[in-house]
Structures are given as structure tokens and as C-alpha cells.
Tab-separated table of C-alpha atoms (C1' of nucleotides) in Angstrom:
chain	number	residue	atom	x	y	z
A	1	MET	CA	44.227	89.106	77.688
A	2	ARG	CA	47.089	88.849	75.815
A	3	GLN	CA	49.006	92.112	77.877
A	4	LEU	CA	49.274	89.804	80.616
A	5	CYS	CA	51.608	89.822	83.309
A	6	MET	CA	51.316	85.507	83.043
A	7	PRO	CA	51.542	84.084	79.629
A	8	GLN	CA	54.715	86.587	78.078
A	9	GLY	CA	57.733	83.998	76.328
A	10	LEU	CA	54.395	81.357	76.587
A	11	SER	CA	54.086	79.354	73.344
A	12	PRO	CA	50.063	79.207	71.846
A	13	ASP	CA	50.108	75.358	72.739
A	14	GLU	CA	51.652	76.512	76.438
A	15	LEU	CA	49.207	79.583	76.703
A	16	MET	CA	46.412	77.181	76.027
A	17	LYS	CA	47.326	75.352	79.303
A	18	LEU	CA	47.174	78.367	81.307
A	19	GLU	CA	43.940	79.368	79.960
A	20	THR	CA	42.764	75.826	81.399
A	21	LEU	CA	43.690	77.110	84.822
A	22	ILE	CA	42.811	80.124	84.854
A	23	CYS	CA	39.568	78.683	85.354
A	24	SER	CA	37.382	82.257	87.099
A	25	ALA	CA	38.265	86.178	87.546
A	26	ARG	CA	36.776	87.867	89.895
A	27	SER	CA	35.370	91.378	90.642
A	28	VAL	CA	36.342	93.514	92.698
A	29	GLN	CA	34.399	97.129	93.581
A	30	ARG	CA	36.864	100.517	94.694
A	31	GLY	CA	37.016	99.955	98.449
A	32	GLU	CA	36.791	96.304	98.094
A	33	ALA	CA	39.575	93.641	99.623
A	34	LEU	CA	40.533	91.634	97.241
A	35	TYR	CA	42.572	89.260	100.215
A	36	ARG	CA	43.238	90.366	103.401
A	37	SER	CA	46.767	90.477	105.845
A	38	GLY	CA	46.157	86.633	107.284
A	39	ASP	CA	43.389	85.437	104.170
A	40	ARG	CA	45.492	81.908	103.723
A	41	PHE	CA	46.909	81.938	100.659
A	42	ASP	CA	45.434	80.652	97.251
A	43	SER	CA	46.129	81.776	94.360
A	44	ILE	CA	47.525	84.324	92.990
A	45	TYR	CA	45.844	87.547	90.436
A	46	ALA	CA	45.889	88.926	87.921
A	47	VAL	CA	44.559	92.966	87.036
A	48	ARG	CA	42.845	92.577	84.553
A	49	SER	CA	40.902	95.788	84.916
A	50	GLY	CA	41.259	98.713	86.823
A	51	SER	CA	43.962	99.035	89.825
A	52	MET	CA	44.509	97.994	92.946
A	53	LYS	CA	46.797	99.107	95.843
A	54	THR	CA	48.206	96.294	98.421
A	55	VAL	CA	48.462	97.417	102.202
A	56	MET	CA	50.985	96.314	105.489
A	57	ALA	CA	49.995	97.164	108.757
A	58	HIS	CA	52.239	97.421	111.378
A	59	ARG	CA	51.142	95.258	115.558
A	60	ASP	CA	50.372	98.874	116.240
A	61	GLY	CA	47.173	99.575	114.054
A	62	ARG	CA	49.394	101.864	111.586
A	63	GLU	CA	49.129	101.090	107.680
A	64	GLN	CA	51.623	101.687	105.228
A	65	VAL	CA	50.352	101.099	101.427
A	66	THR	CA	53.394	98.702	99.291
A	67	GLY	CA	52.116	98.654	96.298
A	68	LEU	CA	49.997	99.609	93.175
A	69	ARG	CA	49.119	97.245	90.897
A	70	LEU	CA	47.595	98.677	86.767
A	71	ALA	CA	45.343	96.079	84.842
A	72	GLY	CA	48.004	93.341	83.414
A	73	GLU	CA	49.636	93.361	86.661
A	74	ALA	CA	50.916	90.944	89.020
A	75	LEU	CA	49.433	90.486	92.614
A	76	GLY	CA	49.286	88.366	95.240
A	77	LEU	CA	52.828	87.068	95.423
A	78	ASP	CA	53.115	87.918	99.114
A	79	GLY	CA	51.058	84.392	100.487
A	80	ILE	CA	54.000	81.915	98.898
A	81	SER	CA	56.446	82.610	101.643
A	82	ASP	CA	54.487	82.132	104.592
A	83	ASP	CA	51.064	80.094	102.887
A	84	VAL	CA	49.296	83.299	104.745
A	85	HIS	CA	48.840	87.132	103.175
A	86	ALA	CA	51.514	89.547	104.100
A	87	CYS	CA	49.326	92.810	102.772
A	88	SER	CA	46.134	93.033	102.313
A	89	ALA	CA	45.237	94.142	98.544
A	90	LEU	CA	42.815	97.512	98.182
A	91	ALA	CA	40.427	98.370	94.944
A	92	LEU	CA	41.064	101.630	93.709
A	93	GLU	CA	38.597	101.281	91.846
A	94	ASP	CA	36.184	98.865	90.747
A	95	SER	CA	38.225	96.515	88.761
A	96	THR	CA	39.041	92.568	87.903
A	97	VAL	CA	41.355	90.569	88.505
A	98	CYS	CA	42.022	86.688	87.154
A	99	ILE	CA	42.462	84.160	89.895
A	100	VAL	CA	45.293	81.758	89.187
A	101	PRO	CA	45.351	78.407	92.025
A	102	TYR	CA	48.873	78.653	92.578
A	103	THR	CA	49.004	74.928	93.360
A	104	ALA	CA	47.354	74.625	89.407
A	105	LEU	CA	50.550	76.554	89.048
A	106	LYS	CA	53.348	74.753	90.222
A	107	SER	CA	52.223	72.188	88.797
A	108	LEU	CA	52.651	73.719	85.489
A	109	CYS	CA	55.748	75.659	86.168
A	110	ARG	CA	56.613	71.389	86.255
A	111	GLU	CA	55.493	70.863	83.477
A	112	ILE	CA	56.777	73.705	81.029
A	113	SER	CA	59.798	75.374	81.616
A	114	SER	CA	58.951	78.205	79.777
A	115	MET	CA	56.342	78.890	82.440
A	116	GLN	CA	58.100	78.031	85.632
A	117	GLU	CA	61.120	80.999	83.589
A	118	ARG	CA	58.654	82.984	83.756
A	119	MET	CA	57.253	82.662	87.331
A	120	HIS	CA	61.094	83.041	88.737
A	121	LYS	CA	60.720	86.397	86.718
A	122	LEU	CA	57.554	87.404	87.866
A	123	LEU	CA	59.123	86.699	91.692
A	124	GLY	CA	61.968	88.721	90.545
A	125	GLU	CA	60.640	91.575	89.540
A	126	GLN	CA	58.675	91.945	92.604
A	127	ILE	CA	61.572	92.022	94.361
A	128	VAL	CA	64.093	93.957	92.156
A	129	ARG	CA	60.721	97.290	92.031
A	130	GLU	CA	60.122	96.952	96.120
A	131	ALA	CA	64.265	97.395	96.227
A	132	ALA	CA	64.267	100.428	93.934
A	133	GLN	CA	60.699	101.421	96.320
A	134	MET	CA	62.920	101.147	99.172
A	135	MET	CA	66.052	103.159	97.689
A	136	VAL	CA	62.804	105.765	96.974
A	137	LEU	CA	61.652	105.826	100.496
A	138	GLY	CA	65.444	105.690	101.827
A	139	SER	CA	67.377	108.292	99.688
A	140	LEU	CA	65.236	111.230	98.205
A	141	SER	CA	63.097	113.768	98.966
A	142	ALA	CA	60.109	114.842	98.914
A	143	ASP	CA	60.483	116.420	95.560
A	144	GLU	CA	62.265	112.985	93.933
A	145	ARG	CA	60.126	110.837	95.285
A	146	VAL	CA	56.485	112.096	94.356
A	147	ALA	CA	58.906	112.719	91.071
A	148	ALA	CA	59.678	109.138	90.512
A	149	PHE	CA	56.305	107.760	91.420
A	150	LEU	CA	54.745	109.891	88.197
A	151	LEU	CA	57.624	108.795	86.237
A	152	ASP	CA	57.548	105.195	86.851
A	153	VAL	CA	52.985	105.369	86.726
A	154	SER	CA	54.219	107.055	83.761
A	155	GLU	CA	56.799	103.809	81.940
A	156	ARG	CA	54.139	101.405	83.544
A	157	ASN	CA	51.162	103.237	81.592
A	158	ALA	CA	52.814	103.485	78.140
A	159	ARG	CA	54.383	99.556	78.357
A	160	ARG	CA	50.978	98.664	78.646
A	161	GLY	CA	49.961	100.452	75.775
A	162	TYR	CA	48.050	103.434	77.000
A	163	SER	CA	49.511	107.494	77.023
A	164	SER	CA	52.120	107.679	79.315
A	165	ALA	CA	51.518	111.626	79.243
A	166	GLU	CA	48.329	111.644	80.476
A	167	PHE	CA	46.652	109.540	83.713
A	168	ASN	CA	44.206	108.953	85.865
A	169	LEU	CA	45.588	108.416	89.635
A	170	ARG	CA	43.020	106.795	91.485
A	171	MET	CA	44.639	106.973	94.571
A	172	THR	CA	44.015	109.446	97.117
A	173	ARG	CA	46.948	112.138	98.265
A	174	GLU	CA	46.448	110.086	101.589
A	175	ASP	CA	47.404	106.568	99.691
A	176	MET	CA	50.524	108.890	98.033
A	177	GLY	CA	51.818	110.202	100.819
A	178	SER	CA	51.953	105.899	102.747
A	179	TYR	CA	53.347	104.554	100.039
A	180	LEU	CA	55.993	107.372	99.005
A	181	GLY	CA	57.042	107.981	103.081
A	182	MET	CA	54.936	111.665	103.720
A	183	THR	CA	51.766	113.247	104.234
A	184	LEU	CA	49.273	113.756	102.104
A	185	GLU	CA	49.330	117.994	102.663
A	186	THR	CA	52.923	117.552	101.552
A	187	VAL	CA	51.747	115.488	98.392
A	188	SER	CA	49.032	117.999	97.493
A	189	ARG	CA	51.792	120.984	97.568
A	190	THR	CA	54.384	119.120	95.911
A	191	LEU	CA	52.387	118.783	93.074
A	192	SER	CA	51.077	122.475	93.062
A	193	ARG	CA	54.281	123.312	92.876
A	194	PHE	CA	55.770	121.203	89.620
A	195	GLN	CA	51.943	122.787	88.291
A	196	LYS	CA	53.360	126.344	89.369
A	197	ARG	CA	57.298	125.179	87.868
A	198	GLY	CA	55.457	123.607	84.717
A	199	LEU	CA	56.135	120.073	84.525
A	200	ILE	CA	52.986	118.827	85.025
A	201	ASP	CA	49.353	119.699	84.727
A	202	THR	CA	46.499	118.567	87.020
A	203	HIS	CA	42.927	118.449	87.884
A	204	GLY	CA	43.347	116.349	91.160
A	205	LYS	CA	43.027	112.091	89.960
A	206	HIS	CA	44.034	113.184	86.541
A	207	ILE	CA	47.332	113.982	86.057
A	208	ARG	CA	49.097	114.813	82.607
A	209	ILE	CA	52.955	114.879	82.771
A	210	VAL	CA	53.715	118.471	80.932
A	211	ASP	CA	57.486	118.409	80.865
A	212	LEU	CA	59.192	114.782	80.688
A	213	ASP	CA	63.125	116.310	81.455
A	214	GLY	CA	62.205	118.619	83.354
A	215	LEU	CA	60.952	116.048	85.462
A	216	ARG	CA	63.310	113.334	85.601
A	217	GLN	CA	65.493	116.445	86.428
A	218	VAL	CA	64.389	117.354	89.971
B	1	MET	CA	75.936	73.078	105.829
B	2	ARG	CA	71.924	71.130	107.483
B	3	GLN	CA	71.097	75.218	108.994
B	4	LEU	CA	71.257	76.704	104.997
B	5	CYS	CA	69.258	78.191	103.285
B	6	MET	CA	68.055	76.677	101.053
B	7	PRO	CA	67.502	72.409	102.402
B	8	GLN	CA	64.640	73.320	104.201
B	9	GLY	CA	62.450	70.823	103.323
B	10	LEU	CA	64.389	68.378	102.178
B	11	SER	CA	64.755	64.186	102.293
B	12	PRO	CA	68.722	63.128	102.425
B	13	ASP	CA	68.375	61.861	99.255
B	14	GLU	CA	67.312	65.899	98.324
B	15	LEU	CA	69.775	66.868	99.999
B	16	MET	CA	72.459	64.727	98.013
B	17	LYS	CA	71.325	65.595	94.373
B	18	LEU	CA	71.730	69.448	95.672
B	19	GLU	CA	74.849	68.667	97.549
B	20	THR	CA	76.770	67.776	94.093
B	21	LEU	CA	74.744	71.196	92.350
B	22	ILE	CA	75.963	73.465	95.224
B	23	CYS	CA	79.604	72.478	92.743
B	24	SER	CA	82.005	75.231	94.832
B	25	ALA	CA	82.199	77.689	97.531
B	26	ARG	CA	84.541	81.132	97.448
B	27	SER	CA	85.253	83.238	99.803
B	28	VAL	CA	85.058	86.796	99.592
B	29	GLN	CA	87.411	89.316	101.293
B	30	ARG	CA	85.853	91.969	104.231
B	31	GLY	CA	85.327	94.519	101.329
B	32	GLU	CA	85.378	92.950	98.381
B	33	ALA	CA	82.144	92.643	95.699
B	34	LEU	CA	80.278	89.287	95.399
B	35	TYR	CA	78.763	90.108	92.757
B	36	ARG	CA	78.147	94.036	91.452
B	37	SER	CA	75.188	95.694	89.906
B	38	GLY	CA	75.268	95.248	86.506
B	39	ASP	CA	77.169	92.312	86.813
B	40	ARG	CA	75.429	89.110	84.734
B	41	PHE	CA	73.747	87.137	86.968
B	42	ASP	CA	74.535	83.043	87.057
B	43	SER	CA	74.635	82.046	90.709
B	44	ILE	CA	72.544	82.241	93.881
B	45	TYR	CA	74.117	81.774	96.566
B	46	ALA	CA	74.225	81.001	100.401
B	47	VAL	CA	76.010	83.394	103.379
B	48	ARG	CA	78.559	79.716	104.624
B	49	SER	CA	80.175	82.049	107.415
B	50	GLY	CA	80.164	86.134	108.027
B	51	SER	CA	78.255	88.439	106.696
B	52	MET	CA	77.195	90.484	103.521
B	53	LYS	CA	75.203	94.251	102.569
B	54	THR	CA	73.847	94.606	99.275
B	55	VAL	CA	73.667	97.722	97.861
B	56	MET	CA	71.779	99.392	94.861
B	57	ALA	CA	73.073	102.924	93.394
B	58	HIS	CA	70.835	105.905	91.985
B	59	ARG	CA	71.616	106.644	88.978
B	60	ASP	CA	72.920	110.190	90.559
B	61	GLY	CA	75.435	108.085	92.017
B	62	ARG	CA	74.143	108.247	95.642
B	63	GLU	CA	73.792	104.287	97.515
B	64	GLN	CA	71.879	102.337	99.461
B	65	VAL	CA	71.901	99.797	100.724
B	66	THR	CA	69.461	97.126	100.705
B	67	GLY	CA	69.733	94.675	102.877
B	68	LEU	CA	72.045	92.384	105.177
B	69	ARG	CA	72.613	89.447	104.553
B	70	LEU	CA	74.047	87.125	108.023
B	71	ALA	CA	75.709	83.419	107.496
B	72	GLY	CA	72.266	81.004	106.794
B	73	GLU	CA	71.142	83.323	104.104
B	74	ALA	CA	70.360	83.556	100.800
B	75	LEU	CA	71.834	86.202	98.055
B	76	GLY	CA	71.389	87.253	94.415
B	77	LEU	CA	67.946	86.728	93.691
B	78	ASP	CA	68.028	90.540	92.624
B	79	GLY	CA	69.927	88.858	89.578
B	80	ILE	CA	66.894	86.416	88.143
B	81	SER	CA	63.617	89.011	86.874
B	82	ASP	CA	66.044	90.090	83.989
B	83	ASP	CA	69.173	87.474	83.816
B	84	VAL	CA	71.850	90.891	85.494
B	85	HIS	CA	72.113	91.206	89.237
B	86	ALA	CA	70.137	94.624	90.141
B	87	CYS	CA	72.089	94.991	93.524
B	88	SER	CA	75.888	94.951	94.986
B	89	ALA	CA	76.576	92.657	97.237
B	90	LEU	CA	79.907	93.242	100.140
B	91	ALA	CA	81.209	91.565	102.163
B	92	LEU	CA	81.157	92.871	105.765
B	93	GLU	CA	84.033	90.911	106.744
B	94	ASP	CA	85.563	87.984	105.361
B	95	SER	CA	83.284	85.709	104.744
B	96	THR	CA	82.789	82.571	102.525
B	97	VAL	CA	79.257	82.055	100.030
B	98	CYS	CA	78.221	78.408	98.550
B	99	ILE	CA	78.059	79.334	95.000
B	100	VAL	CA	74.175	77.647	93.768
B	101	PRO	CA	74.094	77.657	89.881
B	102	TYR	CA	70.742	78.625	88.404
B	103	THR	CA	70.333	76.989	85.286
B	104	ALA	CA	70.697	73.466	86.950
B	105	LEU	CA	68.943	74.734	89.993
B	106	LYS	CA	66.455	75.563	87.965
B	107	SER	CA	66.067	72.038	86.495
B	108	LEU	CA	66.556	70.652	90.115
B	109	CYS	CA	63.010	72.037	90.853
B	110	ARG	CA	61.805	70.805	87.948
B	111	GLU	CA	62.518	67.405	89.270
B	112	ILE	CA	61.984	67.465	93.050
B	113	SER	CA	59.179	69.216	93.375
B	114	SER	CA	59.995	70.004	97.479
B	115	MET	CA	62.650	72.217	95.930
B	116	GLN	CA	60.591	74.161	93.862
B	117	GLU	CA	58.489	74.652	97.123
B	118	ARG	CA	61.406	75.514	98.374
B	119	MET	CA	62.322	78.464	95.651
B	120	HIS	CA	58.811	79.943	95.515
B	121	LYS	CA	58.977	80.431	99.203
B	122	LEU	CA	62.653	81.814	99.216
B	123	LEU	CA	61.696	84.381	96.908
B	124	GLY	CA	58.798	84.870	98.690
B	125	GLU	CA	60.298	85.650	101.802
B	126	GLN	CA	62.498	88.070	99.762
B	127	ILE	CA	59.427	89.523	98.698
B	128	VAL	CA	58.039	89.497	102.493
B	129	ARG	CA	60.716	90.562	103.728
B	130	GLU	CA	61.630	94.031	101.763
B	131	ALA	CA	58.102	94.742	102.258
B	132	ALA	CA	58.502	95.281	105.699
B	133	GLN	CA	61.126	96.859	104.752
B	134	MET	CA	59.833	99.820	103.012
B	135	MET	CA	57.574	100.096	105.976
B	136	VAL	CA	60.194	100.073	108.459
B	137	LEU	CA	61.660	103.184	106.104
B	138	GLY	CA	58.043	104.700	105.003
B	139	SER	CA	55.997	104.983	108.339
B	140	LEU	CA	58.515	104.610	111.429
B	141	SER	CA	60.542	107.316	113.407
B	142	ALA	CA	64.328	107.313	113.849
B	143	ASP	CA	64.012	105.420	117.173
B	144	GLU	CA	61.587	102.786	115.530
B	145	ARG	CA	63.368	102.258	113.025
B	146	VAL	CA	66.390	101.115	114.588
B	147	ALA	CA	64.233	99.834	117.359
B	148	ALA	CA	63.011	97.662	114.884
B	149	PHE	CA	66.482	96.994	113.016
B	150	LEU	CA	68.192	95.586	116.226
B	151	LEU	CA	64.789	93.812	116.987
B	152	ASP	CA	65.485	91.869	113.465
B	153	VAL	CA	68.881	91.077	113.398
B	154	SER	CA	69.308	89.612	116.780
B	155	GLU	CA	65.714	87.074	116.141
B	156	ARG	CA	67.092	86.003	113.182
B	157	ASN	CA	70.464	85.793	114.576
B	158	ALA	CA	68.717	83.373	117.387
B	159	ARG	CA	66.263	81.633	114.616
B	160	ARG	CA	70.474	80.092	113.606
B	161	GLY	CA	71.321	79.381	117.108
B	162	TYR	CA	73.145	82.240	118.080
B	163	SER	CA	72.220	84.861	121.317
B	164	SER	CA	69.634	87.278	120.276
B	165	ALA	CA	70.894	89.099	122.643
B	166	GLU	CA	74.183	90.189	121.811
B	167	PHE	CA	76.065	90.284	118.845
B	168	ASN	CA	78.950	91.690	116.308
B	169	LEU	CA	77.548	94.208	113.603
B	170	ARG	CA	79.727	94.383	111.590
B	171	MET	CA	78.134	96.892	109.334
B	172	THR	CA	80.075	100.537	110.176
B	173	ARG	CA	76.911	104.235	110.841
B	174	GLU	CA	77.322	104.906	107.712
B	175	ASP	CA	75.632	100.965	106.520
B	176	MET	CA	72.825	100.683	108.979
B	177	GLY	CA	71.698	104.657	108.306
B	178	SER	CA	71.832	103.870	105.021
B	179	TYR	CA	69.825	101.011	105.692
B	180	LEU	CA	67.548	102.984	107.538
B	181	GLY	CA	66.992	105.653	106.136
B	182	MET	CA	69.364	107.578	108.272
B	183	THR	CA	72.238	109.563	108.264
B	184	LEU	CA	74.952	108.259	110.468
B	185	GLU	CA	74.929	111.056	113.185
B	186	THR	CA	71.360	110.497	113.829
B	187	VAL	CA	72.066	106.418	114.250
B	188	SER	CA	75.182	107.292	116.999
B	189	ARG	CA	73.012	109.417	118.581
B	190	THR	CA	69.667	107.130	118.754
B	191	LEU	CA	71.802	104.010	120.317
B	192	SER	CA	73.783	106.079	122.911
B	193	ARG	CA	70.125	107.216	123.725
B	194	PHE	CA	69.288	103.237	124.144
B	195	GLN	CA	72.243	102.884	126.290
B	196	LYS	CA	71.470	105.531	128.160
B	197	ARG	CA	67.676	104.160	128.462
B	198	GLY	CA	69.663	100.848	129.792
B	199	LEU	CA	67.487	99.803	126.512
B	200	ILE	CA	71.195	97.848	125.415
B	201	ASP	CA	75.477	97.943	125.992
B	202	THR	CA	77.515	99.235	122.971
B	203	HIS	CA	80.886	98.667	122.931
B	204	GLY	CA	81.328	99.979	119.011
B	205	LYS	CA	80.135	97.624	115.815
B	206	HIS	CA	79.033	95.146	119.882
B	207	ILE	CA	76.016	95.362	121.140
B	208	ARG	CA	73.828	93.646	123.154
B	209	ILE	CA	70.924	94.239	123.845
B	210	VAL	CA	69.749	94.263	127.716
B	211	ASP	CA	65.767	94.827	127.737
B	212	LEU	CA	64.003	92.934	124.860
B	213	ASP	CA	61.036	93.794	126.145
B	214	GLY	CA	61.721	98.002	125.811
B	215	LEU	CA	62.921	97.918	123.301
B	216	ARG	CA	59.564	96.297	121.193
B	217	GLN	CA	58.056	98.570	122.843
B	218	VAL	CA	60.122	101.955	121.632
C	1	DC	C1'	103.373	102.660	116.370
C	2	DG	C1'	101.151	106.131	113.074
C	3	DC	C1'	97.503	106.592	109.858
C	4	DA	C1'	93.399	106.616	108.228
C	5	DT	C1'	88.529	104.814	109.252
C	6	DC	C1'	85.013	104.871	111.789
C	7	DG	C1'	82.613	106.851	116.225
C	8	DT	C1'	80.508	109.983	119.302
C	9	DT	C1'	78.483	114.828	120.521
C	10	DG	C1'	76.726	119.348	120.083
C	11	DA	C1'	75.780	123.355	117.805
C	12	DT	C1'	72.307	125.096	114.150
C	13	DG	C1'	68.964	125.039	109.969
C	14	DA	C1'	65.851	123.314	106.489
C	15	DG	C1'	62.389	120.405	105.190
C	16	DC	C1'	58.477	118.612	106.572
C	17	DT	C1'	54.623	117.166	110.056
C	18	DT	C1'	50.886	118.811	112.315
C	19	DC	C1'	46.707	121.933	113.133
C	20	DA	C1'	44.263	124.342	111.539
C	21	DA	C1'	40.574	126.338	107.624
C	22	DG	C1'	38.382	126.220	103.888
C	23	DC	C1'	36.765	124.933	99.533
C	24	DA	C1'	35.595	120.729	95.101
C	25	DA	C1'	33.752	116.834	93.397
C	26	DG	C1'	30.783	113.551	93.766
C	27	DG	C1'	26.894	110.423	96.117
C	28	DT	C1'	22.647	110.507	98.508
C	29	DG	C1'	17.460	111.379	99.381
C	30	DG	C1'	13.722	113.819	99.986
D	1	DC	C1'	16.803	118.472	91.180
D	2	DC	C1'	19.308	120.296	94.534
D	3	DA	C1'	19.869	121.064	98.866
D	4	DC	C1'	22.945	118.503	101.754
D	5	DC	C1'	27.353	116.126	103.208
D	6	DT	C1'	31.071	113.135	103.118
D	7	DT	C1'	35.414	112.388	101.403
D	8	DG	C1'	39.522	114.199	99.848
D	9	DC	C1'	42.554	118.808	97.905
D	10	DT	C1'	44.620	123.174	98.759
D	11	DT	C1'	47.206	126.553	101.650
D	12	DG	C1'	48.780	128.413	105.549
D	13	DA	C1'	51.276	129.720	110.398
D	14	DA	C1'	53.612	126.699	114.073
D	15	DG	C1'	56.306	123.653	115.598
D	16	DC	C1'	60.311	119.576	115.816
D	17	DT	C1'	62.271	116.209	113.790
D	18	DC	C1'	66.739	114.903	111.560
D	19	DA	C1'	70.532	116.398	108.550
D	20	DT	C1'	73.887	118.908	107.733
D	21	DC	C1'	78.751	121.226	109.551
D	22	DA	C1'	81.904	120.692	112.635
D	23	DA	C1'	85.711	119.427	116.222
D	24	DC	C1'	87.671	115.001	118.727
D	25	DG	C1'	87.942	110.255	120.368
D	26	DA	C1'	88.644	105.713	119.892
D	27	DT	C1'	89.656	102.381	117.150
D	28	DG	C1'	91.944	99.063	115.012
D	29	DC	C1'	95.008	97.413	110.369
D	30	DG	C1'	99.741	97.753	108.180
DNA sequence: CGCATCGTTGATGAGCTTCAAGCAAGGTGG
DNA sequence: CCACCTTGCTTGAAGCTCATCAACGATGCG
């Protein structure tokens, strides 16, 4: 819980106030939705265990994965602008989340300036992360996209104290393709090629990064 | 000034406080940077006249346009997350912006809850807008991307009280291509095809939408 | 008015998608 | 407990969209 996205930069005293606010947790089964696009927005969330994806739908029904959230990362900010969620959040594996009621969080932000600061940074981080993903989608080749994605997940794992070299990606190839703007077949072929080149070692969803620098130079 | 992004939802009294805060304006010549990636972040901006683009650079030097800001829209939020701007903002034509010092804005947000509300919405809107652009880049064909872009600009013009059917896009074909993840040649060809189909009428940067529904159905 | 920038259009081919088939893994019920 | 079925992954072949290279025309700024 100390590792979570919200508390960073708060004093012990302030942390306590935050903890009284996080009144509840919720578990979400693999495949189940934490919230759906169009649902009324009233809380933001922090992934406590497991992982989730966010998905956005075009009016014609086409869906795209717009984000991946690992344990410790924040979720649900897509609802702030409209009081209605713009994405759906689906569990990639059995997961639990902390629920942070937004109205209460807003008051806390007014009381405690470091809480306000943290809130702004959280929103700002997502803005930058999404802009970076726009770059990936708009400028990189298939190989570069897959490499960038693996490096991103690796770094986020490292930041949370897990192995940066080895992890279980609970997304399917189709999810990865959707997130990276390509087909599942291209993802699969790219991973196979990376493996032949000695960059990674895959067994289904388990991925080990063998040559980090090589991957950076793709 | 009443049309601006910030004031929405504030009382006259609160508006006055905001106005004392916006201590200055600045003019930016066409092609000049309002801020550059890596610059220290200390203010957010509102475009008062003209238009700007935001640009993000990959480490290998490749650049991509990540956003277009018309008069009345907010700018600079990419600096909040780590006190340094993640993008550069360049003027597409001679423009002026209002400067809103971030530290002062933060205090104001603590004083006035509707100001805090507005700030959160501003950040949230950008998050949703960028997620929508990720969908465009990841899921749509070239034709669909161009159509979506024209419809987006059209709608934003309408919201600001200008014509939704006719406007001057100050971006070059290359800017549009970069924003839409395609080459300038493909943008040009697509616009030509739209013109032949009777969807739009272009003369260089001047664009008139002839068949709005047709464009929606692309 | 001249020059640089921007836009258009054509020809060619690379890179990715699509379609298809087979294989591996994991969960379920008899 | 194993056969069965579903779901996900891999790989191949063919085709299409879009990028690239190139040439020329239009525009507009100093």
C-alpha cells in the first residue's frame, strides 16, 4: 500500500487522512469490468493487485485498448471531464483495486496542498503518457512499437520493485496489437523475430528480456 | 476573453480573482516557440488569438505533432507532471496567449472550489482528447483519420462561435500528416479525393465542408 | 519580383493486413 | 482422470494500403 500511486510525497499525518478516505477495496474477476464507458463517474481507483486494461469504443463498434494498468497505478481519470467514464476498465487477471471517492478526494485536495499537488501530477502524468503513446502509434514501425512496449512494461515493473527482465504479460496478443495499432498476427511475428534475434525469450504470456540494449536499438 | 477555457463555471466575483492572476499576455510570432520540450514549467496558457501546435520529439530526432490548439483552448498542461515541459508549443500563425502562473493558480484552486473543479476538468478533458486521438491513430484508415480530423476542427470552431463549415487550417500538410500518423502526400491525396467526391472544397489551407454527413460516413 | 516553401500528382514497392490452417494450453464435464 | 472444446498463439501465402521517390505547379513572403 505504501507503494501506491497516490501517497507519494505525503506526510504520515496526511497519509492517515487519505487512508480514512479510501473506504473500500473491490475485487474484479478476470474479464470483468471495473467500470464501463458511459458509467457515471464517482471514484478513481488504484490497482492493488493484478492488472487491468482500459478500452475505448468507436461509435461503429471497433474497440481499441488505450491503456494498461499494473499494480500500484491509478485508474479512472477518464471520467473527470464529463462525470461519465470515457473508457471501460477490464481486469486482465483476478485483481483488486482501492476505491477513492472523488468528492471526498476533492475536499482533501483543498485541505492539504500536497494532496492537491499529487492529484495534479497524477493527471499530468497521464497526459504525458498518452502523448508518448500517440508518438508510438504515429511514428514508429511495428518492430519499434513492440520494442517500445516491452521496454515500457519492463521499466514500470522495475519502478514497482519487480524484475525488469522477466514478467508475465496478462494481455493477449490481440490486446497488445490493439494497444499498438497493429494486428495480433503482426505482434506474434514480431515477438518471434525478436526471439530469433536473441532479444527476448517468450513462452506465451511469460516474457524475458535477454538483450535490453538490443531492444532499445530496434 | 469570456469565451476562454478557464472561466467556465465561475461566478463574476471569482472571475475577477482569476483576471488579476492572469498578469500578462504574450505574443508569439508564426513559427516561434511559446515553450520548448525541456523548458522549466511555470505557467499554463490560453490561446487568445491565432493557433498553435504541440510537438513531441523521439530521442532519435523524429518529431510528431501531438496537438492543435485554437483560440480559447488551453496549453501547457504537459509540464505539470515533472516541472518540465514534455512537448514544444509552436505558433502556426502570429498568435497571442494569456499566461497563467501555475503557483498562483494552485492557490486559487484551494481558495475557490469551482476553480479547482475547472482545473480538474481541464486536465481530464485533455486526457480524454488524447485517448480519442490514440483511437484515431490506432484503429482508423487514412481516409477515416482525415475525415475525423476535419470533423474535430469543425466542431471546435463551432463551439467557439465560428463557422463549422468553413475555416483556415494553418497547419501544413506535413503537420496534419504528422498529427494523423501518415505522410503529407497521403494527406494531400486524401483531401483531393474528398474534393472529387464532393465532401469538401479546398484551396490550400482554406477548407470548406460541403457534405458534413458524407464526411461522417467515411 | 524572385526565391523558398508548400501542395499536388504519378509510379513503384515495402510493410503490414487479411485469410487460412494447424498447434498448444487450459478449463470442463462425463 | 482423460477426452473434448474453447481460446489463444504461431506461421504461411496473397493482396492492399500507404510510404517513398520524383517532378512539377502554386503560393506567399521579403
